[in-house]
Amino acid sequence: MSSFSKTLLQWYRLNKRNMPWVGETDPYKVWLSEVILQQTRVEQGTAYYLDFIKHYPTVQHLAKASANEVMKRWEGLGYYSRARNMHATANVITQQLKGVFPDTPEGLQSLKGIGKYTANAILAYAYHKPYAVTDGNVLRILSRYQGITIPVNTPAGKKMVEALADRLLDKQLPHTYNQALMDFGSLVCTPRNPDCGNCPFRRSCYAFNHEMTAILPQKEKKRAAKTRYFNFFVMKSGNKVLIMPRHAADIWKALWQFPLIETAEEATLQDIQRSNVYKDWKLGKVQWEEAGTFKQQLTHRRLICRFFTGEIKTTPEIDGMQELVNRKEMERFAFPGVIRDFMKGKLYF
DNA sequence: AATTCGGGGCT
DNA sequence: AGCCCAGAATT
């Protein structure tokens, strides 16, 4: 055992976080937890994890569920390709791999939604194999510890940290070591105001000794968020309303929405009604009512979503699948958060 | 190598 | 407003 690992595990014994998947060795549950936690805080993902293992205790249960049901269960968690890939992979494992998870990095990474991090996590936690995980915590800890100044959000920087992570890994206890390192990043070596006063690595940490903790890890700036203008048309017909799935390679793919016309900038209802997309719907005369504007700030998008409600007399000619549902039936479908906001806000039909 | 994919919490 | 979160896939 390296002295790094010895120090880390000593810290871990006294400070470990208690989470439902800690110590889990069922590769299905390890996989589930890792996918749910991708770019997601533990506090946000935990309830989803518990809900998923409750309703889908095995990979076979998950594979058997419908895509809509899985998406509904994922609703609100974001990055919905995770749910789509997870469901597809559950079927591959059930049908092609006889229910057995691969136990090699290549085998795991050949599955949709499993990259290097998740593959290594499964190898370490489920099979106790000597693979180091490199997530946001590890990038931060090790770039500080070693004084790595290459931006960690570039391939070169990530490679550098991964090589160091491989060297420091405790090959006897990869599962405990990896978990300990991430807990340490979450509790001590935090993004802002790290608790260096209580850090057991203080004496050997490059960043601490060179007063660089505030500037490490280095990151390349991301571009500012662009604004998109979504105009949703809530088409009512009696006690039912028309919804349709999003299918394009775009945000919220496979979630449901109201018929949408996106504009390059803020537009008036008259402008939108003059557009070819609107005309092609062939709705005839509809009395639209402005029903609210909801804004949502995402990591790289700013969304301005306007909602118009109106009673339709004829079925619109819209490409793709559509469903006419009442209020209760709508609950089976997964919607983007901003549409949920709209539906929560008022009685709209 | 750069961009995209959500949503929420924190400063 | 900007950053970050147990990243992966696409271009």
Coordinates of C-alpha atoms (C1' of nucleotides) in Angstrom, one line a residue:
Chain A
M1 CA 0.0 0.0 0.0
S2 CA 1.4 3.4 -1.0
S3 CA 1.6 6.1 1.7
F4 CA -0.9 8.1 -0.2
S5 CA -3.5 5.3 0.1
K6 CA -2.6 4.7 3.7
T7 CA -3.3 8.3 4.5
L8 CA -6.5 8.4 2.5
L9 CA -7.9 5.2 3.9
Q10 CA -7.1 6.4 7.4
W11 CA -9.0 9.6 6.7
Y12 CA -11.9 7.5 5.2
R13 CA -12.4 5.3 8.2
L14 CA -13.4 8.3 10.2
N15 CA -15.1 10.4 7.6
K16 CA -16.9 8.1 5.1
R17 CA -20.2 9.1 3.7
N18 CA -23.1 6.8 4.1
M19 CA -24.9 6.3 0.8
P20 CA -27.2 3.5 -0.3
W21 CA -24.8 2.1 -2.9
V22 CA -21.6 2.1 -0.8
G23 CA -20.3 -1.4 -0.5
E24 CA -22.6 -2.6 -3.3
T25 CA -21.1 -5.4 -5.4
D26 CA -24.1 -6.2 -7.7
P27 CA -22.8 -4.9 -11.0
Y28 CA -26.4 -3.9 -12.0
K29 CA -26.8 -1.7 -9.0
V30 CA -23.3 -0.3 -9.3
W31 CA -24.0 0.6 -12.9
L32 CA -27.4 2.1 -12.1
S33 CA -26.0 4.3 -9.4
E34 CA -23.1 5.4 -11.5
V35 CA -25.2 6.4 -14.5
I36 CA -27.7 8.3 -12.3
L37 CA -24.8 10.2 -10.7
Q38 CA -23.1 11.3 -13.9
Q39 CA -22.9 15.0 -13.7
T40 CA -25.5 14.8 -10.9
R41 CA -25.2 15.6 -7.2
V42 CA -25.6 12.8 -4.7
E43 CA -28.4 14.6 -3.0
Q44 CA -30.3 14.9 -6.3
G45 CA -29.7 11.4 -7.5
T46 CA -30.3 9.3 -4.4
A47 CA -34.1 9.3 -4.5
Y48 CA -34.0 8.3 -8.2
Y49 CA -31.6 5.4 -7.4
L50 CA -33.9 4.1 -4.6
D51 CA -36.9 4.4 -6.9
F52 CA -35.2 2.6 -9.7
I53 CA -34.0 -0.4 -7.6
K54 CA -37.4 -0.6 -6.0
H55 CA -39.2 -0.9 -9.3
Y56 CA -36.4 -2.6 -11.2
P57 CA -34.6 -4.8 -8.7
T58 CA -32.7 -6.6 -11.5
V59 CA -31.4 -5.8 -15.0
Q60 CA -34.2 -8.0 -16.3
H61 CA -36.9 -5.9 -14.7
L62 CA -35.4 -2.8 -16.2
A63 CA -35.1 -4.4 -19.7
K64 CA -38.7 -5.5 -19.5
A65 CA -40.1 -2.0 -18.7
S66 CA -41.3 0.2 -21.5
A67 CA -39.2 3.1 -22.8
N68 CA -41.9 5.5 -21.8
E69 CA -42.1 4.2 -18.3
V70 CA -38.3 4.4 -17.8
M71 CA -38.3 7.9 -19.2
K72 CA -41.2 8.8 -16.8
R73 CA -39.2 7.5 -13.9
W74 CA -36.2 9.6 -15.0
E75 CA -38.3 12.7 -15.5
G76 CA -36.6 15.8 -13.9
L77 CA -33.2 14.2 -13.6
G78 CA -31.9 15.7 -16.9
Y79 CA -29.4 14.3 -19.5
Y80 CA -32.1 12.0 -20.8
S81 CA -29.8 10.1 -23.2
R82 CA -28.6 8.4 -20.0
A83 CA -32.1 6.8 -19.5
R84 CA -32.4 5.9 -23.2
N85 CA -28.9 4.3 -23.3
M86 CA -29.4 2.6 -20.0
H87 CA -32.6 1.0 -21.1
A88 CA -31.0 -0.1 -24.4
T89 CA -28.0 -1.5 -22.6
A90 CA -30.3 -3.4 -20.1
N91 CA -31.8 -5.2 -23.1
V92 CA -28.4 -6.0 -24.6
I93 CA -27.2 -7.5 -21.3
T94 CA -30.4 -9.4 -20.8
Q95 CA -30.8 -10.8 -24.3
Q96 CA -27.3 -11.0 -25.8
L97 CA -25.1 -11.4 -22.7
K98 CA -27.5 -13.8 -20.8
G99 CA -27.9 -11.2 -18.0
V100 CA -24.2 -11.1 -17.2
F101 CA -22.3 -7.8 -17.0
P102 CA -18.9 -7.7 -18.7
D103 CA -15.9 -7.6 -16.4
T104 CA -13.4 -6.0 -18.7
P105 CA -13.0 -2.3 -19.6
E106 CA -13.5 -3.0 -23.3
G107 CA -16.5 -5.1 -22.7
L108 CA -18.2 -2.5 -20.5
Q109 CA -17.2 0.5 -22.7
S110 CA -18.7 -1.2 -25.7
L111 CA -22.1 -0.7 -24.1
K112 CA -24.1 2.5 -24.7
G113 CA -23.8 5.0 -21.9
I114 CA -20.7 3.4 -20.3
G115 CA -17.5 5.4 -20.8
K116 CA -14.2 5.1 -19.1
Y117 CA -15.3 6.4 -15.7
T118 CA -18.4 4.2 -15.4
A119 CA -16.6 1.1 -16.7
N120 CA -13.8 1.6 -14.1
A121 CA -16.3 2.2 -11.3
I122 CA -18.1 -1.1 -12.1
L123 CA -14.8 -2.9 -12.3
A124 CA -13.6 -1.6 -9.0
Y125 CA -16.9 -1.7 -7.0
A126 CA -18.5 -4.8 -8.3
Y127 CA -15.5 -7.0 -9.1
H128 CA -12.8 -5.3 -6.9
K129 CA -10.5 -5.1 -9.9
P130 CA -7.7 -2.6 -9.8
Y131 CA -9.1 0.3 -11.9
A132 CA -8.9 3.9 -10.8
V133 CA -11.9 6.2 -11.4
T134 CA -11.4 9.8 -12.6
D135 CA -14.4 12.0 -12.0
G136 CA -14.6 15.7 -11.2
N137 CA -13.5 15.1 -7.7
V138 CA -10.4 13.1 -8.7
L139 CA -9.5 15.7 -11.3
R140 CA -9.6 18.4 -8.7
I141 CA -7.8 16.5 -5.9
L142 CA -4.9 15.2 -8.0
S143 CA -4.4 18.4 -10.1
R144 CA -3.9 20.2 -6.8
Y145 CA -1.9 17.5 -5.1
Q146 CA 0.5 17.2 -8.0
G147 CA 0.3 20.8 -9.2
I148 CA -0.9 19.9 -12.6
T149 CA -1.5 23.2 -14.5
I150 CA -2.7 21.8 -17.8
P151 CA -6.5 22.4 -18.0
V152 CA -8.2 19.3 -16.8
N153 CA -11.1 19.7 -19.2
T154 CA -8.8 19.1 -22.1
P155 CA -7.9 15.6 -23.3
A156 CA -4.2 16.2 -22.4
G157 CA -5.0 17.4 -18.9
K158 CA -7.4 14.5 -18.2
K159 CA -4.8 12.0 -19.5
M160 CA -2.2 13.5 -17.2
V161 CA -4.5 13.1 -14.1
E162 CA -5.6 9.6 -15.2
A163 CA -2.0 8.5 -15.3
L164 CA -1.4 9.8 -11.9
A165 CA -4.6 8.2 -10.6
D166 CA -3.5 4.9 -12.0
R167 CA -0.1 5.2 -10.1
L168 CA -1.7 6.2 -6.8
L169 CA -4.4 3.5 -6.9
D170 CA -4.4 1.0 -4.1
K171 CA -4.6 -2.2 -6.1
Q172 CA -5.4 -4.3 -3.1
L173 CA -8.5 -2.2 -2.2
P174 CA -9.6 -0.5 -5.4
H175 CA -13.2 -0.2 -4.3
T176 CA -12.5 1.3 -0.9
Y177 CA -9.8 3.5 -2.3
N178 CA -11.9 4.9 -5.1
Q179 CA -14.8 5.6 -2.8
A180 CA -12.5 7.2 -0.3
L181 CA -11.0 9.5 -2.9
M182 CA -14.4 10.8 -4.1
D183 CA -15.6 11.3 -0.5
F184 CA -12.4 13.2 0.2
G185 CA -13.0 15.5 -2.8
S186 CA -16.6 16.1 -1.7
L187 CA -15.9 16.8 1.9
V188 CA -12.3 18.3 2.1
C189 CA -10.8 19.1 -1.3
T190 CA -13.8 21.0 -2.4
P191 CA -14.0 23.3 -5.5
R192 CA -14.2 26.4 -3.4
N193 CA -12.7 27.0 0.0
P194 CA -11.1 23.6 0.5
D195 CA -10.7 22.5 4.1
C196 CA -6.9 22.5 3.9
G197 CA -6.6 23.0 7.7
N198 CA -8.0 19.5 8.2
C199 CA -6.4 17.9 5.2
P200 CA -4.1 15.0 5.9
F201 CA -2.2 15.6 2.7
R202 CA -1.3 19.2 3.5
R203 CA 2.4 18.6 3.8
S204 CA 2.8 16.9 0.5
C205 CA 0.2 18.9 -1.5
Y206 CA 1.8 21.0 -4.2
A207 CA -1.1 23.4 -4.4
F208 CA -1.2 24.0 -0.7
N209 CA 2.5 24.6 -0.5
H210 CA 2.5 27.0 -3.4
E211 CA -0.8 28.7 -2.5
M212 CA -2.4 27.5 -5.6
T213 CA -5.5 25.7 -4.3
A214 CA -7.7 28.6 -5.5
I215 CA -6.4 28.4 -9.1
L216 CA -6.3 24.6 -9.5
P217 CA -7.7 22.8 -11.2
Q218 CA -7.2 24.9 -14.3
K219 CA -10.1 24.9 -16.7
E220 CA -10.6 26.3 -20.2
K221 CA -13.5 28.7 -20.4
K222 CA -16.7 27.5 -21.8
R223 CA -18.7 29.6 -24.2
A224 CA -21.6 31.7 -22.9
A225 CA -25.0 30.2 -23.1
K226 CA -27.2 30.8 -26.2
T227 CA -30.8 31.7 -25.9
R228 CA -33.5 29.7 -27.6
Y229 CA -37.1 30.8 -28.0
F230 CA -39.7 28.0 -27.7
N231 CA -43.3 28.8 -28.5
F232 CA -45.6 26.0 -27.4
F233 CA -49.2 25.6 -28.6
V234 CA -51.5 23.9 -26.2
M235 CA -54.2 22.6 -28.4
K236 CA -57.3 21.7 -26.4
S237 CA -60.2 19.6 -27.7
G238 CA -62.8 19.3 -25.0
N239 CA -61.1 17.8 -21.9
K240 CA -58.2 16.6 -23.9
V241 CA -55.0 18.1 -25.1
L242 CA -52.5 17.2 -27.9
I243 CA -49.0 16.1 -27.0
M244 CA -46.2 14.7 -29.1
P245 CA -42.8 13.2 -28.5
R246 CA -39.5 15.0 -29.3
H247 CA -37.6 12.9 -31.7
A248 CA -34.8 15.1 -33.2
A249 CA -31.2 14.9 -32.1
D250 CA -31.8 17.8 -29.7
I251 CA -32.5 18.7 -26.1
W252 CA -35.2 16.5 -24.4
K253 CA -35.2 13.8 -27.0
A254 CA -37.9 11.2 -26.2
L255 CA -39.6 13.5 -23.8
W256 CA -43.1 14.8 -24.7
Q257 CA -44.2 18.3 -25.4
F258 CA -46.9 20.4 -27.0
P259 CA -46.6 21.3 -30.7
L260 CA -43.7 23.7 -30.9
I261 CA -42.5 26.5 -33.1
E262 CA -39.0 27.7 -32.3
T263 CA -38.0 31.2 -33.4
A264 CA -34.6 32.7 -33.8
E265 CA -35.6 35.6 -31.5
E266 CA -38.6 36.9 -29.6
A267 CA -41.6 36.8 -31.9
T268 CA -45.1 38.0 -31.8
L269 CA -48.0 35.6 -32.1
Q270 CA -48.8 37.2 -35.4
D271 CA -45.3 36.6 -36.7
I272 CA -45.5 33.0 -35.7
Q273 CA -48.9 32.5 -37.3
R274 CA -47.5 33.8 -40.5
S275 CA -44.7 31.2 -40.5
N276 CA -44.8 28.3 -42.9
V277 CA -44.7 25.8 -40.0
Y278 CA -47.8 27.2 -38.5
K279 CA -49.7 27.4 -41.8
D280 CA -48.8 23.8 -42.5
W281 CA -50.6 22.7 -39.4
K282 CA -53.8 23.8 -41.2
L283 CA -55.7 24.7 -38.0
G284 CA -58.1 27.2 -39.4
K285 CA -59.1 29.9 -37.1
V286 CA -58.0 29.4 -33.5
Q287 CA -58.4 31.9 -30.7
W288 CA -55.0 31.7 -28.9
E289 CA -54.6 32.9 -25.4
E290 CA -51.2 33.9 -24.0
A291 CA -50.8 31.5 -21.1
G292 CA -47.5 32.4 -19.6
T293 CA -43.8 32.6 -20.2
F294 CA -41.3 30.4 -18.4
K295 CA -37.6 30.8 -18.4
Q296 CA -35.1 28.1 -17.7
Q297 CA -31.4 28.4 -17.3
L298 CA -29.4 25.4 -18.4
T299 CA -25.6 24.8 -18.5
H300 CA -25.2 26.0 -22.0
R301 CA -28.7 27.2 -23.0
R302 CA -31.1 29.8 -21.8
L303 CA -34.6 28.9 -22.7
I304 CA -37.5 31.3 -23.1
C305 CA -40.7 29.2 -23.3
R306 CA -44.0 30.8 -24.2
F307 CA -47.3 29.0 -24.0
F308 CA -50.4 29.7 -26.0
T309 CA -53.7 27.8 -25.3
G310 CA -56.6 27.5 -27.7
E311 CA -59.6 25.3 -28.6
I312 CA -59.0 23.5 -31.9
K313 CA -61.8 22.4 -34.2
T314 CA -59.9 20.3 -36.6
T315 CA -57.0 17.9 -36.1
P316 CA -53.8 19.6 -37.0
E317 CA -51.5 18.2 -39.7
I318 CA -48.3 17.7 -37.8
D319 CA -45.6 15.3 -38.8
G320 CA -44.9 12.5 -36.4
M321 CA -46.8 10.7 -33.6
Q322 CA -49.4 12.5 -31.6
E323 CA -51.6 11.7 -28.6
L324 CA -54.8 13.3 -27.5
V325 CA -54.9 12.8 -23.7
N326 CA -56.8 14.1 -20.8
R327 CA -55.3 15.4 -17.6
K328 CA -55.0 12.1 -15.9
E329 CA -53.6 10.3 -18.9
M330 CA -50.9 12.9 -19.2
E331 CA -49.3 11.8 -16.0
R332 CA -47.9 8.7 -17.8
F333 CA -45.7 10.8 -20.0
A334 CA -42.4 12.4 -19.2
F335 CA -42.2 16.2 -19.9
P336 CA -39.3 18.7 -19.7
G337 CA -39.1 20.6 -16.4
V338 CA -40.3 23.8 -18.0
I339 CA -43.4 22.2 -19.4
R340 CA -44.0 20.7 -15.9
D341 CA -43.7 24.3 -14.5
F342 CA -46.4 25.5 -16.9
M343 CA -48.7 22.6 -16.1
K344 CA -48.2 23.1 -12.4
G345 CA -48.8 26.8 -12.6
K346 CA -52.4 27.0 -13.5
L347 CA -55.5 25.1 -14.7
Y348 CA -54.8 25.0 -18.4
F349 CA -57.4 22.7 -19.6
Chain B
dA1 C1' -10.6 19.3 -29.9
dA2 C1' -15.0 21.4 -29.3
dT3 C1' -19.8 21.0 -28.6
dT4 C1' -23.9 19.2 -26.8
dC5 C1' -26.9 17.0 -23.5
dG6 C1' -30.6 19.1 -17.8
dG7 C1' -31.4 20.5 -13.7
dG8 C1' -30.4 22.1 -9.2
dG9 C1' -27.5 24.1 -5.5
dC10 C1' -24.2 27.3 -4.1
dT11 C1' -21.7 31.7 -4.1
Chain C
dA1 C1' -24.3 35.2 -13.6
dG2 C1' -21.1 31.7 -13.2
dC3 C1' -19.4 27.4 -11.5
dC4 C1' -19.9 22.7 -10.3
dC5 C1' -21.9 18.1 -10.0
dA6 C1' -19.4 10.0 -9.2
dG7 C1' -19.5 11.9 -17.8
dA8 C1' -20.7 10.2 -22.5
dA9 C1' -21.6 10.8 -27.2
dT10 C1' -21.3 13.3 -31.3
dT11 C1' -19.3 16.2 -34.7

